[in-house]
mmCIF file of C-alpha atoms in Angstrom:
data_model
loop_
_atom_site.group_PDB
_atom_site.id
_atom_site.type_symbol
_atom_site.label_atom_id
_atom_site.label_comp_id
_atom_site.label_asym_id
_atom_site.label_seq_id
_atom_site.Cartn_x
_atom_site.Cartn_y
_atom_site.Cartn_z
ATOM 1 C CA MET A 1 155.934 -114.704 68.031
ATOM 2 C CA LYS A 2 156.512 -115.804 71.608
ATOM 3 C CA ILE A 3 158.024 -113.456 74.209
ATOM 4 C CA HIS A 4 159.061 -115.252 77.367
ATOM 5 C CA TRP A 5 156.906 -113.762 80.053
ATOM 6 C CA LYS A 6 155.027 -116.243 82.236
ATOM 7 C CA ILE A 7 151.609 -114.567 82.433
ATOM 8 C CA PHE A 8 149.656 -116.522 79.872
ATOM 9 C CA ASN A 9 146.383 -114.632 79.670
ATOM 10 C CA VAL A 10 144.459 -112.666 77.082
ATOM 11 C CA ARG A 11 146.049 -109.394 78.125
ATOM 12 C CA LEU A 12 149.520 -110.786 77.620
ATOM 13 C CA ILE A 13 148.699 -112.147 74.181
ATOM 14 C CA CYS A 14 147.425 -108.735 73.097
ATOM 15 C CA LEU A 15 150.454 -106.963 74.524
ATOM 16 C CA ILE A 16 152.822 -109.394 72.838
ATOM 17 C CA ALA A 17 151.162 -108.700 69.514
ATOM 18 C CA ALA A 18 151.509 -104.971 70.136
ATOM 19 C CA LEU A 19 155.140 -105.402 71.165
ATOM 20 C CA HIS A 20 155.858 -107.256 67.934
ATOM 21 C CA ILE A 21 154.525 -104.291 65.989
ATOM 22 C CA ILE A 22 156.418 -101.753 68.103
ATOM 23 C CA PHE A 23 159.714 -103.558 67.665
ATOM 24 C CA ASN A 24 159.111 -104.100 63.922
ATOM 25 C CA CYS A 25 160.867 -107.437 64.213
ATOM 26 C CA ASN A 26 160.768 -108.036 60.467
ATOM 27 C CA ALA A 27 163.048 -105.050 59.945
ATOM 28 C CA PHE A 28 165.888 -106.926 61.566
ATOM 29 C CA ASP A 29 166.801 -110.491 60.713
ATOM 30 C CA PHE A 30 166.960 -112.472 63.940
ATOM 31 C CA THR A 31 166.354 -115.712 62.065
ATOM 32 C CA VAL A 32 169.410 -117.880 61.508
ATOM 33 C CA GLU A 33 169.656 -121.105 59.553
ATOM 34 C CA LYS A 34 171.320 -123.967 61.378
ATOM 35 C CA ASP A 35 171.388 -127.461 59.921
ATOM 36 C CA SER A 36 168.552 -126.479 57.544
ATOM 37 C CA GLU A 37 166.470 -125.390 60.552
ATOM 38 C CA GLU A 38 165.434 -121.782 61.034
ATOM 39 C CA ILE A 39 165.955 -120.469 64.557
ATOM 40 C CA ASN A 40 164.260 -117.270 65.649
ATOM 41 C CA VAL A 41 165.914 -115.918 68.786
ATOM 42 C CA TRP A 42 162.672 -114.192 69.790
ATOM 43 C CA ASP A 43 161.305 -117.702 70.408
ATOM 44 C CA LEU A 44 164.129 -118.889 72.656
ATOM 45 C CA GLU A 45 164.049 -119.204 76.440
ATOM 46 C CA LEU A 46 166.501 -116.922 78.224
ATOM 47 C CA ASP A 47 169.189 -119.551 78.861
ATOM 48 C CA ASP A 48 168.943 -120.861 75.305
ATOM 49 C CA ASN A 49 169.218 -117.343 73.923
ATOM 50 C CA ILE A 50 172.310 -116.628 76.013
ATOM 51 C CA ASN A 51 173.994 -119.740 74.640
ATOM 52 C CA TYR A 52 173.056 -119.164 70.990
ATOM 53 C CA PRO A 53 174.705 -119.212 68.544
ATOM 54 C CA GLU A 54 177.629 -121.511 69.170
ATOM 55 C CA ILE A 55 180.734 -119.729 67.928
ATOM 56 C CA PRO A 56 183.287 -121.798 65.929
ATOM 57 C CA ASP A 57 186.585 -122.444 67.700
ATOM 58 C CA ASN A 58 188.559 -120.493 65.106
ATOM 59 C CA LEU A 59 186.548 -117.347 65.925
ATOM 60 C CA SER A 60 185.929 -117.806 69.638
ATOM 61 C CA LYS A 61 189.308 -116.508 70.844
ATOM 62 C CA LYS A 62 189.148 -113.441 68.608
ATOM 63 C CA ILE A 63 185.631 -112.612 69.755
ATOM 64 C CA SER A 64 186.474 -113.211 73.421
ATOM 65 C CA LYS A 65 189.449 -110.872 73.144
ATOM 66 C CA TYR A 66 187.295 -108.107 71.687
ATOM 67 C CA VAL A 67 184.504 -108.717 74.211
ATOM 68 C CA GLU A 68 187.041 -108.499 77.038
ATOM 69 C CA THR A 69 187.967 -104.999 75.839
ATOM 70 C CA GLN A 70 184.309 -103.969 76.028
ATOM 71 C CA TYR A 71 184.028 -105.596 79.457
ATOM 72 C CA LYS A 72 186.963 -103.558 80.790
ATOM 73 C CA GLN A 73 185.442 -100.332 79.500
ATOM 74 C CA LEU A 74 182.141 -101.090 81.241
ATOM 75 C CA LYS A 75 184.033 -101.934 84.412
ATOM 76 C CA LYS A 76 185.767 -98.547 84.315
ATOM 77 C CA GLN A 77 182.369 -96.876 83.927
ATOM 78 C CA GLY A 78 181.283 -98.433 87.232
ATOM 79 C CA PHE A 79 178.935 -101.148 85.983
ATOM 80 C CA ASN A 80 178.538 -104.444 87.817
ATOM 81 C CA VAL A 81 179.713 -106.548 84.896
ATOM 82 C CA SER A 82 180.984 -110.077 84.329
ATOM 83 C CA LEU A 83 181.920 -112.371 81.459
ATOM 84 C CA ILE A 84 180.074 -115.632 80.862
ATOM 85 C CA ARG A 85 179.986 -118.361 78.197
ATOM 86 C CA GLY A 86 183.751 -118.659 78.120
ATOM 87 C CA GLY A 87 184.250 -114.914 77.837
ATOM 88 C CA GLU A 88 182.009 -114.499 74.768
ATOM 89 C CA VAL A 89 179.036 -112.850 76.491
ATOM 90 C CA ILE A 90 178.872 -109.769 78.718
ATOM 91 C CA LYS A 91 176.455 -109.775 81.659
ATOM 92 C CA ILE A 92 175.542 -106.502 83.372
ATOM 93 C CA SER A 93 173.477 -106.379 86.571
ATOM 94 C CA ILE A 94 171.738 -103.140 87.578
ATOM 95 C CA PRO A 95 169.552 -102.808 90.696
ATOM 96 C CA ALA A 96 165.908 -102.484 89.735
ATOM 97 C CA ASP A 97 165.655 -99.875 92.506
ATOM 98 C CA ASN A 98 167.675 -97.574 90.232
ATOM 99 C CA PHE A 99 164.663 -97.477 87.910
ATOM 100 C CA PHE A 100 161.636 -98.025 90.175
ATOM 101 C CA ASP A 101 160.555 -97.470 93.759
ATOM 102 C CA VAL A 102 159.869 -100.716 95.625
ATOM 103 C CA ASN A 103 156.934 -102.591 94.025
ATOM 104 C CA SER A 104 156.250 -99.627 91.715
ATOM 105 C CA ILE A 105 155.993 -99.547 87.915
ATOM 106 C CA ILE A 106 156.639 -95.796 87.617
ATOM 107 C CA LEU A 107 159.881 -95.502 85.668
ATOM 108 C CA ASN A 108 162.685 -93.130 86.645
ATOM 109 C CA GLU A 109 163.544 -91.919 83.164
ATOM 110 C CA ASN A 110 166.515 -89.830 84.307
ATOM 111 C CA ASN A 111 168.219 -92.945 85.642
ATOM 112 C CA CYS A 112 167.444 -94.769 82.409
ATOM 113 C CA SER A 113 169.483 -92.131 80.614
ATOM 114 C CA ILE A 114 172.338 -92.630 83.077
ATOM 115 C CA TYR A 115 172.451 -96.425 83.166
ATOM 116 C CA LEU A 116 170.931 -97.640 79.893
ATOM 117 C CA SER A 117 171.734 -95.058 77.241
ATOM 118 C CA PRO A 118 175.520 -95.719 77.254
ATOM 119 C CA ILE A 119 174.926 -99.456 76.839
ATOM 120 C CA ILE A 120 172.345 -99.148 74.062
ATOM 121 C CA ALA A 121 174.320 -96.509 72.184
ATOM 122 C CA ASN A 122 177.498 -98.595 72.310
ATOM 123 C CA PHE A 123 176.297 -102.098 71.609
ATOM 124 C CA LEU A 124 173.363 -101.538 69.265
ATOM 125 C CA GLN A 125 174.866 -98.953 66.950
ATOM 126 C CA PHE A 126 175.792 -101.523 64.277
ATOM 127 C CA LYS A 127 173.383 -104.004 62.717
ATOM 128 C CA ASP A 128 174.030 -107.673 63.518
ATOM 129 C CA PHE A 129 177.036 -106.882 65.720
ATOM 130 C CA TYR A 130 175.394 -107.716 69.061
ATOM 131 C CA ARG A 131 172.132 -109.106 70.377
ATOM 132 C CA VAL A 132 170.921 -107.615 73.681
ATOM 133 C CA LEU A 133 168.626 -109.275 76.234
ATOM 134 C CA PHE A 134 166.893 -107.465 79.119
ATOM 135 C CA SER A 135 165.908 -109.774 81.992
ATOM 136 C CA MET A 136 163.922 -108.318 84.915
ATOM 137 C CA HIS A 137 163.912 -110.049 88.332
ATOM 138 C CA HIS A 138 162.175 -109.479 91.668
ATOM 139 C CA ASP A 139 162.365 -110.651 95.281
ATOM 140 C CA LYS A 140 160.018 -112.883 97.294
ATOM 141 C CA SER A 141 158.158 -110.026 98.966
ATOM 142 C CA LEU A 142 155.412 -110.627 96.408
ATOM 143 C CA ASN A 143 153.749 -113.905 95.537
ATOM 144 C CA SER A 144 154.807 -115.601 92.333
ATOM 145 C CA GLN A 145 151.941 -114.311 90.174
ATOM 146 C CA ASP A 146 152.286 -110.691 91.342
ATOM 147 C CA ALA A 147 156.057 -110.798 90.879
ATOM 148 C CA GLU A 148 155.614 -112.076 87.327
ATOM 149 C CA GLN A 149 153.142 -109.306 86.549
ATOM 150 C CA LEU A 150 155.369 -106.640 88.101
ATOM 151 C CA THR A 151 158.528 -107.709 86.284
ATOM 152 C CA TYR A 152 156.556 -107.961 83.061
ATOM 153 C CA GLU A 153 155.289 -104.386 83.339
ATOM 154 C CA ARG A 154 158.696 -103.134 84.420
ATOM 155 C CA VAL A 155 160.688 -104.673 81.587
ATOM 156 C CA LEU A 156 158.068 -103.520 79.085
ATOM 157 C CA SER A 157 158.316 -99.987 80.470
ATOM 158 C CA ILE A 158 162.115 -99.976 80.218
ATOM 159 C CA VAL A 159 162.141 -101.355 76.677
ATOM 160 C CA GLU A 160 159.492 -98.877 75.538
ATOM 161 C CA TRP A 161 161.567 -96.019 76.978
ATOM 162 C CA SER A 162 164.672 -97.393 75.269
ATOM 163 C CA GLN A 163 162.855 -97.659 71.951
ATOM 164 C CA LYS A 164 161.673 -94.047 72.164
ATOM 165 C CA LYS A 165 165.148 -92.734 72.927
ATOM 166 C CA HIS A 166 167.275 -95.015 70.756
ATOM 167 C CA GLN A 167 166.426 -96.151 67.249
ATOM 168 C CA ASN A 168 168.129 -99.533 67.543
ATOM 169 C CA ALA A 169 166.525 -100.379 70.905
ATOM 170 C CA LYS A 170 163.839 -102.194 68.908
ATOM 171 C CA TYR A 171 166.372 -105.033 68.752
ATOM 172 C CA ILE A 172 166.315 -105.623 72.533
ATOM 173 C CA ILE A 173 164.698 -108.916 73.539
ATOM 174 C CA PRO A 174 162.849 -108.637 76.896
ATOM 175 C CA TYR A 175 162.260 -111.302 79.549
ATOM 176 C CA SER A 176 160.148 -111.171 82.687
ATOM 177 C CA MET A 177 161.511 -113.598 85.282
ATOM 178 C CA GLY A 178 159.304 -112.951 88.322
ATOM 179 C CA ASN A 179 161.003 -114.106 91.526
ATOM 180 C CA ASP A 180 162.143 -117.537 90.369
ATOM 181 C CA GLU A 181 165.885 -116.805 90.238
ATOM 182 C CA LEU A 182 167.113 -115.261 93.490
ATOM 183 C CA LEU A 183 170.757 -114.269 93.803
ATOM 184 C CA THR A 184 170.812 -114.540 97.583
ATOM 185 C CA SER A 185 168.632 -115.084 100.646
ATOM 186 C CA ASP A 186 165.544 -112.880 100.785
ATOM 187 C CA LYS A 187 165.514 -112.713 104.594
ATOM 188 C CA SER A 188 167.153 -109.281 104.807
ATOM 189 C CA LYS A 189 166.413 -105.935 103.147
ATOM 190 C CA LYS A 190 169.887 -106.073 101.606
ATOM 191 C CA GLY A 191 169.179 -109.495 100.121
ATOM 192 C CA GLN A 192 165.833 -108.370 98.733
ATOM 193 C CA LYS A 193 167.475 -105.364 97.105
ATOM 194 C CA MET A 194 170.083 -107.588 95.459
ATOM 195 C CA ASN A 195 167.373 -109.861 94.093
ATOM 196 C CA ARG A 196 165.477 -106.949 92.521
ATOM 197 C CA ARG A 197 167.573 -106.416 89.408
ATOM 198 C CA LEU A 198 167.741 -105.889 85.671
ATOM 199 C CA GLU A 199 170.206 -108.227 83.985
ATOM 200 C CA ILE A 200 171.501 -107.254 80.562
ATOM 201 C CA TYR A 201 173.174 -109.830 78.313
ATOM 202 C CA ILE A 202 175.257 -108.660 75.368
ATOM 203 C CA ILE A 203 175.784 -111.471 72.870
ATOM 204 C CA PRO A 204 177.976 -111.343 69.752
ATOM 205 C CA GLY A 205 176.181 -111.697 66.423
ATOM 206 C CA LYS A 206 172.552 -111.371 65.445
#
């Protein structure tokens, strides 16, 4: 199994193996046949995972309509939320500072309950209904390697907390993005804060 963190060392390989056991991936079928080819979404890069699977035209409008209802509910709850992929996928952005002090890996579990529990409880309550991706980002205050390590440890910490508190959180697919994808200029404290974020993608289907 390949989890898309960019720190390719012995420690990462061991942690990935442990993560595979924790998540009990075999208990949930993330493998889909497409043109006689098996696709395991745990092996996909973030962008590929967001865009998979392609929904047939006859279902797309129905799914988009339902997803829009979920989007409006999240909006009312105060989340920074948007629709992507033609309205089929929900994207939620939460400041990483809500979960960690600057450059820290100590998780604020109370805030996890506030910001993550409603999302997990809603979208992962039914098998195969949604696929959820957690993507952790950082600013340029750290060098590339340190940012990759920090976002790796942070997203692992959040997913482990989620798995302890919510049975179906084992179906969350984590990504550590380092500081490669900035939202805005890093020259100000405000810009750095915006770039430190957890992005959550909610995708219809398994």
